[in-house]
Amino acid sequence: MKSNIATLASRSGPPVLNEELAHLLQNLQSSEQVICQIWSALVAANAEGKDVTAMIMEYTRVAQIRDNLLKTLVNVYEAEISRLNSMVSKDHLSSQQSHNQR
């Protein structure tokens, strides 16, 4: 996740949503960093012939956390898209109604 967290979070609607997105994105970025660190350690340990079982288990655990964060982020974006689409529909209907009343 190399994207600018502040930019992504500021593109959405209400401040609560912005905070939620920023929090999700920060957690996602943190989990990505941990995964990279574990992967580097795992590769080094494997090259030295060391037991990597514990590292693989930790990698799997953090990857599951990252996957859950991604799913949550997608759900938040989908909910926001639905909310915005519904607002557009209502605004369009309102403008048509006001035009018809003239």
Short mmCIF file of N, CA and C in Angstrom, two decimals:
data_model
loop_
_atom_site.label_atom_id
_atom_site.label_comp_id
_atom_site.label_asym_id
_atom_site.label_seq_id
_atom_site.Cartn_x
_atom_site.Cartn_y
_atom_site.Cartn_z
N MET A 1 0.85 -1.19 0.00
CA MET A 1 0.00 0.00 0.00
C MET A 1 0.89 1.25 0.00
N LYS A 2 1.13 1.77 -1.11
CA LYS A 2 1.99 2.93 -1.23
C LYS A 2 1.19 4.22 -1.40
N SER A 3 -0.12 4.14 -1.28
CA SER A 3 -0.95 5.31 -1.53
C SER A 3 -0.90 6.28 -0.36
N ASN A 4 -1.23 7.51 -0.65
CA ASN A 4 -1.25 8.56 0.35
C ASN A 4 -2.52 8.43 1.18
N ILE A 5 -2.38 8.07 2.43
CA ILE A 5 -3.53 7.82 3.30
C ILE A 5 -4.40 9.06 3.44
N ALA A 6 -3.79 10.19 3.66
CA ALA A 6 -4.57 11.41 3.86
C ALA A 6 -5.40 11.75 2.63
N THR A 7 -4.83 11.56 1.46
CA THR A 7 -5.55 11.85 0.22
C THR A 7 -6.73 10.92 0.05
N LEU A 8 -6.52 9.63 0.26
CA LEU A 8 -7.62 8.67 0.12
C LEU A 8 -8.73 8.94 1.12
N ALA A 9 -8.37 9.22 2.34
CA ALA A 9 -9.37 9.44 3.38
C ALA A 9 -10.12 10.74 3.15
N SER A 10 -9.46 11.76 2.63
CA SER A 10 -10.12 13.05 2.46
C SER A 10 -11.07 13.09 1.28
N ARG A 11 -11.03 12.10 0.41
CA ARG A 11 -11.90 12.08 -0.76
C ARG A 11 -13.32 11.68 -0.43
N SER A 12 -13.54 11.11 0.71
CA SER A 12 -14.88 10.62 1.05
C SER A 12 -15.63 11.66 1.85
N GLY A 13 -16.91 11.36 2.05
CA GLY A 13 -17.84 12.28 2.68
C GLY A 13 -17.55 12.72 4.09
N PRO A 14 -18.40 12.30 5.02
CA PRO A 14 -18.40 12.84 6.38
C PRO A 14 -17.09 12.56 7.13
N PRO A 15 -16.79 13.42 8.13
CA PRO A 15 -15.56 13.26 8.90
C PRO A 15 -15.43 11.90 9.58
N VAL A 16 -16.54 11.33 10.05
CA VAL A 16 -16.48 10.01 10.69
C VAL A 16 -15.98 8.97 9.69
N LEU A 17 -16.48 9.05 8.47
CA LEU A 17 -16.03 8.13 7.43
C LEU A 17 -14.56 8.36 7.12
N ASN A 18 -14.15 9.62 7.05
CA ASN A 18 -12.75 9.94 6.80
C ASN A 18 -11.86 9.33 7.87
N GLU A 19 -12.27 9.44 9.14
CA GLU A 19 -11.49 8.89 10.24
C GLU A 19 -11.44 7.37 10.14
N GLU A 20 -12.58 6.76 9.82
CA GLU A 20 -12.63 5.30 9.69
C GLU A 20 -11.72 4.83 8.56
N LEU A 21 -11.77 5.52 7.43
CA LEU A 21 -10.92 5.16 6.30
C LEU A 21 -9.44 5.34 6.64
N ALA A 22 -9.12 6.46 7.27
CA ALA A 22 -7.72 6.71 7.64
C ALA A 22 -7.22 5.63 8.59
N HIS A 23 -8.06 5.24 9.54
CA HIS A 23 -7.68 4.20 10.50
C HIS A 23 -7.48 2.86 9.78
N LEU A 24 -8.42 2.51 8.92
CA LEU A 24 -8.30 1.26 8.15
C LEU A 24 -7.04 1.26 7.28
N LEU A 25 -6.80 2.37 6.61
CA LEU A 25 -5.64 2.45 5.72
C LEU A 25 -4.33 2.40 6.49
N GLN A 26 -4.29 3.04 7.67
CA GLN A 26 -3.09 2.98 8.50
C GLN A 26 -2.83 1.55 8.97
N ASN A 27 -3.89 0.88 9.41
CA ASN A 27 -3.74 -0.51 9.85
C ASN A 27 -3.31 -1.41 8.70
N LEU A 28 -3.87 -1.16 7.54
CA LEU A 28 -3.51 -1.95 6.36
C LEU A 28 -2.04 -1.73 6.00
N GLN A 29 -1.62 -0.48 6.03
CA GLN A 29 -0.23 -0.16 5.72
C GLN A 29 0.71 -0.80 6.75
N SER A 30 0.32 -0.77 8.02
CA SER A 30 1.13 -1.39 9.07
C SER A 30 1.24 -2.89 8.86
N SER A 31 0.13 -3.52 8.53
CA SER A 31 0.17 -4.97 8.31
C SER A 31 1.03 -5.32 7.10
N GLU A 32 0.99 -4.48 6.07
CA GLU A 32 1.85 -4.70 4.89
C GLU A 32 3.33 -4.63 5.28
N GLN A 33 3.67 -3.67 6.13
CA GLN A 33 5.06 -3.54 6.57
C GLN A 33 5.50 -4.76 7.37
N VAL A 34 4.63 -5.23 8.27
CA VAL A 34 4.95 -6.41 9.07
C VAL A 34 5.12 -7.63 8.17
N ILE A 35 4.23 -7.77 7.19
CA ILE A 35 4.33 -8.90 6.26
C ILE A 35 5.66 -8.86 5.51
N CYS A 36 6.07 -7.69 5.07
CA CYS A 36 7.36 -7.56 4.37
C CYS A 36 8.53 -7.94 5.27
N GLN A 37 8.47 -7.50 6.54
CA GLN A 37 9.53 -7.83 7.49
C GLN A 37 9.59 -9.34 7.74
N ILE A 38 8.41 -9.94 7.95
CA ILE A 38 8.37 -11.38 8.19
C ILE A 38 8.90 -12.13 6.97
N TRP A 39 8.48 -11.68 5.78
CA TRP A 39 8.91 -12.36 4.56
C TRP A 39 10.44 -12.30 4.42
N SER A 40 11.02 -11.14 4.67
CA SER A 40 12.48 -11.00 4.57
C SER A 40 13.18 -11.93 5.57
N ALA A 41 12.67 -11.96 6.80
CA ALA A 41 13.25 -12.84 7.82
C ALA A 41 13.08 -14.31 7.45
N LEU A 42 11.93 -14.62 6.88
CA LEU A 42 11.65 -16.00 6.47
C LEU A 42 12.60 -16.45 5.37
N VAL A 43 12.80 -15.61 4.38
CA VAL A 43 13.71 -15.93 3.27
C VAL A 43 15.13 -16.12 3.79
N ALA A 44 15.56 -15.22 4.68
CA ALA A 44 16.92 -15.32 5.24
C ALA A 44 17.08 -16.60 6.06
N ALA A 45 16.09 -16.90 6.90
CA ALA A 45 16.16 -18.10 7.73
C ALA A 45 16.15 -19.36 6.87
N ASN A 46 15.35 -19.35 5.84
CA ASN A 46 15.28 -20.51 4.94
C ASN A 46 16.62 -20.71 4.22
N ALA A 47 17.24 -19.62 3.81
CA ALA A 47 18.54 -19.70 3.13
C ALA A 47 19.62 -20.28 4.05
N GLU A 48 19.46 -20.03 5.35
CA GLU A 48 20.42 -20.55 6.33
C GLU A 48 20.05 -21.96 6.81
N GLY A 49 18.94 -22.48 6.30
CA GLY A 49 18.52 -23.82 6.67
C GLY A 49 17.85 -23.92 8.03
N LYS A 50 17.41 -22.79 8.55
CA LYS A 50 16.75 -22.78 9.86
C LYS A 50 15.29 -23.19 9.73
N ASP A 51 14.69 -23.57 10.85
CA ASP A 51 13.27 -23.91 10.89
C ASP A 51 12.45 -22.63 10.72
N VAL A 52 11.56 -22.62 9.76
CA VAL A 52 10.77 -21.42 9.47
C VAL A 52 9.30 -21.60 9.85
N THR A 53 8.96 -22.67 10.53
CA THR A 53 7.57 -22.97 10.86
C THR A 53 6.90 -21.83 11.61
N ALA A 54 7.54 -21.32 12.65
CA ALA A 54 6.95 -20.24 13.45
C ALA A 54 6.75 -18.98 12.60
N MET A 55 7.71 -18.69 11.73
CA MET A 55 7.60 -17.51 10.88
C MET A 55 6.46 -17.66 9.87
N ILE A 56 6.30 -18.86 9.34
CA ILE A 56 5.20 -19.09 8.40
C ILE A 56 3.86 -18.92 9.10
N MET A 57 3.78 -19.41 10.34
CA MET A 57 2.54 -19.24 11.10
C MET A 57 2.25 -17.76 11.36
N GLU A 58 3.28 -17.00 11.70
CA GLU A 58 3.11 -15.57 11.94
C GLU A 58 2.73 -14.84 10.65
N TYR A 59 3.37 -15.21 9.55
CA TYR A 59 3.05 -14.63 8.25
C TYR A 59 1.58 -14.88 7.92
N THR A 60 1.13 -16.10 8.13
CA THR A 60 -0.27 -16.46 7.86
C THR A 60 -1.22 -15.65 8.73
N ARG A 61 -0.87 -15.49 10.00
CA ARG A 61 -1.72 -14.73 10.93
C ARG A 61 -1.85 -13.27 10.47
N VAL A 62 -0.73 -12.65 10.15
CA VAL A 62 -0.75 -11.24 9.73
C VAL A 62 -1.42 -11.09 8.37
N ALA A 63 -1.23 -12.06 7.49
CA ALA A 63 -1.88 -12.01 6.17
C ALA A 63 -3.40 -12.09 6.33
N GLN A 64 -3.88 -12.88 7.28
CA GLN A 64 -5.32 -12.95 7.52
C GLN A 64 -5.85 -11.62 8.06
N ILE A 65 -5.08 -10.99 8.92
CA ILE A 65 -5.47 -9.66 9.43
C ILE A 65 -5.56 -8.68 8.27
N ARG A 66 -4.53 -8.70 7.41
CA ARG A 66 -4.52 -7.81 6.24
C ARG A 66 -5.72 -8.07 5.34
N ASP A 67 -6.03 -9.33 5.10
CA ASP A 67 -7.18 -9.68 4.26
C ASP A 67 -8.48 -9.17 4.85
N ASN A 68 -8.63 -9.30 6.16
CA ASN A 68 -9.84 -8.78 6.82
C ASN A 68 -9.92 -7.27 6.72
N LEU A 69 -8.79 -6.59 6.85
CA LEU A 69 -8.78 -5.14 6.70
C LEU A 69 -9.17 -4.74 5.27
N LEU A 70 -8.67 -5.46 4.29
CA LEU A 70 -9.02 -5.18 2.90
C LEU A 70 -10.51 -5.39 2.66
N LYS A 71 -11.06 -6.47 3.20
CA LYS A 71 -12.50 -6.72 3.05
C LYS A 71 -13.31 -5.61 3.69
N THR A 72 -12.90 -5.18 4.88
CA THR A 72 -13.60 -4.10 5.56
C THR A 72 -13.51 -2.82 4.76
N LEU A 73 -12.34 -2.52 4.22
CA LEU A 73 -12.15 -1.32 3.41
C LEU A 73 -13.04 -1.34 2.17
N VAL A 74 -13.11 -2.47 1.51
CA VAL A 74 -13.98 -2.61 0.34
C VAL A 74 -15.44 -2.39 0.74
N ASN A 75 -15.85 -2.96 1.86
CA ASN A 75 -17.23 -2.78 2.33
C ASN A 75 -17.54 -1.32 2.64
N VAL A 76 -16.59 -0.62 3.24
CA VAL A 76 -16.79 0.81 3.54
C VAL A 76 -16.93 1.59 2.25
N TYR A 77 -16.07 1.33 1.28
CA TYR A 77 -16.16 2.03 -0.01
C TYR A 77 -17.46 1.70 -0.73
N GLU A 78 -17.88 0.43 -0.70
CA GLU A 78 -19.14 0.06 -1.35
C GLU A 78 -20.32 0.76 -0.69
N ALA A 79 -20.32 0.83 0.63
CA ALA A 79 -21.40 1.52 1.34
C ALA A 79 -21.42 3.00 0.99
N GLU A 80 -20.25 3.60 0.90
CA GLU A 80 -20.17 5.03 0.55
C GLU A 80 -20.63 5.26 -0.89
N ILE A 81 -20.26 4.37 -1.79
CA ILE A 81 -20.71 4.49 -3.18
C ILE A 81 -22.23 4.38 -3.25
N SER A 82 -22.80 3.44 -2.53
CA SER A 82 -24.27 3.28 -2.50
C SER A 82 -24.93 4.54 -1.95
N ARG A 83 -24.33 5.07 -0.87
CA ARG A 83 -24.89 6.29 -0.26
C ARG A 83 -24.85 7.44 -1.25
N LEU A 84 -23.73 7.60 -1.93
CA LEU A 84 -23.60 8.69 -2.90
C LEU A 84 -24.53 8.50 -4.09
N ASN A 85 -24.67 7.26 -4.56
CA ASN A 85 -25.60 6.99 -5.66
C ASN A 85 -27.03 7.32 -5.26
N SER A 86 -27.39 6.99 -4.04
CA SER A 86 -28.75 7.28 -3.59
C SER A 86 -28.96 8.79 -3.46
N MET A 87 -27.91 9.51 -3.02
CA MET A 87 -28.03 10.97 -2.94
C MET A 87 -28.20 11.57 -4.33
N VAL A 88 -27.46 11.07 -5.30
CA VAL A 88 -27.56 11.57 -6.67
C VAL A 88 -28.96 11.31 -7.21
N SER A 89 -29.49 10.13 -6.96
CA SER A 89 -30.84 9.80 -7.42
C SER A 89 -31.87 10.73 -6.80
N LYS A 90 -31.74 10.98 -5.51
CA LYS A 90 -32.68 11.87 -4.82
C LYS A 90 -32.56 13.29 -5.35
N ASP A 91 -31.32 13.76 -5.54
CA ASP A 91 -31.11 15.10 -6.07
C ASP A 91 -31.67 15.23 -7.48
N HIS A 92 -31.47 14.22 -8.29
CA HIS A 92 -31.98 14.23 -9.66
C HIS A 92 -33.50 14.27 -9.64
N LEU A 93 -34.10 13.46 -8.79
CA LEU A 93 -35.56 13.43 -8.68
C LEU A 93 -36.07 14.78 -8.19
N SER A 94 -35.39 15.36 -7.20
CA SER A 94 -35.82 16.67 -6.68
C SER A 94 -35.74 17.74 -7.75
N SER A 95 -34.68 17.73 -8.55
CA SER A 95 -34.55 18.75 -9.59
C SER A 95 -35.60 18.54 -10.67
N GLN A 96 -35.94 17.30 -10.97
CA GLN A 96 -37.01 17.04 -11.95
C GLN A 96 -38.35 17.50 -11.40
N GLN A 97 -38.61 17.25 -10.13
CA GLN A 97 -39.88 17.66 -9.52
C GLN A 97 -40.00 19.17 -9.50
N SER A 98 -38.92 19.86 -9.16
CA SER A 98 -38.99 21.32 -9.13
C SER A 98 -39.16 21.88 -10.53
N HIS A 99 -38.56 21.24 -11.52
CA HIS A 99 -38.71 21.67 -12.90
C HIS A 99 -40.16 21.45 -13.38
N ASN A 100 -40.76 20.34 -12.99
CA ASN A 100 -42.13 20.03 -13.38
C ASN A 100 -43.15 20.95 -12.71
N GLN A 101 -42.82 21.50 -11.56
CA GLN A 101 -43.75 22.37 -10.84
C GLN A 101 -43.77 23.78 -11.42
N ARG A 102 -42.86 24.10 -12.28
CA ARG A 102 -42.80 25.46 -12.84
C ARG A 102 -43.82 25.65 -13.89
#
